[in-house]
Structure formats: C-alpha cells, structure tokens
C-alpha cells in the first residue's frame, strides 16, 4: 500500500487551523463569562479543529473489488 504524502501547504494550513480552533476554545470561556454568547465561539473552535485534522490526516483508501 502506498500512502500519498501531504504537501507542506496542507500541513501548514492544518496546523494553523488547529491553532485557531484552540484559541477560539480558550476564548470561549471568557466570552461566555462576559457576554453569555460564547457557544458560537465553541462551535467555531470545534469546526476549525476538525478542519485542521482533515487537512493533516491521510486519506483512507476504500477497498477496490475487481469484477471477473
């Protein structure tokens, strides 16, 4: 099995996205305390972390069955 290597650009964007998601989750608590609307920041942070993981992790190849 051969795995495709991720480009440097995808790795950098993935790490940047994860970092922004973590900052958003940290800010979640302060915004919730001040304004009470921090749940939007929490969802945004989780989405950014998921996006970053999707950019970094390799694709899973599906099973290809040949017809004979």
Coordinates of C-alpha atoms in Angstrom, one line a residue:
X1 CA 0.0 0.0 0.0
X2 CA 1.2 3.4 -0.8
X3 CA 0.1 6.5 1.1
X4 CA 0.0 9.9 -0.5
X5 CA 2.2 12.4 1.2
X6 CA 0.6 15.6 2.3
X7 CA 2.0 18.8 0.8
X8 CA 3.7 21.3 3.1
X9 CA 1.0 23.8 2.3
X10 CA -1.7 21.4 3.6
X11 CA 0.3 20.7 6.8
X12 CA 0.8 24.3 7.5
X13 CA -2.9 25.2 6.9
X14 CA -3.9 22.2 9.1
X15 CA -1.7 23.3 12.0
X16 CA -2.8 26.9 11.6
X17 CA -6.5 25.8 11.6
X18 CA -5.9 23.7 14.8
X19 CA -4.2 26.6 16.5
X20 CA -7.0 29.0 15.7
X21 CA -9.5 26.4 16.9
X22 CA -7.7 26.0 20.2
X23 CA -7.5 29.8 20.6
X24 CA -11.2 30.0 19.9
X25 CA -12.0 27.3 22.5
X26 CA -9.8 29.2 25.1
X27 CA -11.6 32.4 24.4
X28 CA -14.9 30.5 24.7
X29 CA -14.8 30.7 28.5
X30 CA -14.0 34.4 28.7
X31 CA -16.7 35.4 26.1
X32 CA -19.3 33.2 27.9
X33 CA -18.4 34.8 31.2
X34 CA -18.7 38.4 29.8
X35 CA -21.4 38.3 27.2
X36 CA -23.1 34.9 27.5
X37 CA -22.9 34.1 23.8
X38 CA -19.7 32.1 23.9
X39 CA -21.3 28.9 22.5
X40 CA -20.8 30.3 19.0
X41 CA -17.1 30.5 19.6
X42 CA -17.1 27.0 20.9
X43 CA -18.7 25.6 17.8
X44 CA -16.4 27.6 15.6
X45 CA -13.4 26.3 17.5
X46 CA -14.5 22.7 17.1
X47 CA -15.1 23.1 13.4
X48 CA -11.7 24.6 12.9
X49 CA -10.0 21.8 14.8
X50 CA -11.9 19.2 12.7
X51 CA -10.9 21.0 9.5
X52 CA -7.3 21.0 10.6
X53 CA -7.4 17.3 11.4
X54 CA -8.9 16.7 8.0
X55 CA -6.1 18.6 6.3
X56 CA -3.4 16.7 8.1
X57 CA -4.6 13.1 8.4
X58 CA -4.0 10.9 5.4
X59 CA -6.9 9.7 3.3
X60 CA -8.3 6.2 3.8
X61 CA -8.4 4.2 0.7
X62 CA -11.6 2.2 0.1
X63 CA -11.4 -1.5 -0.8
X64 CA -11.5 -1.9 -4.6
X65 CA -13.0 -5.1 -5.7
X66 CA -12.4 -6.2 -9.3
X67 CA -15.1 -7.9 -11.3
X68 CA -14.0 -11.0 -13.1

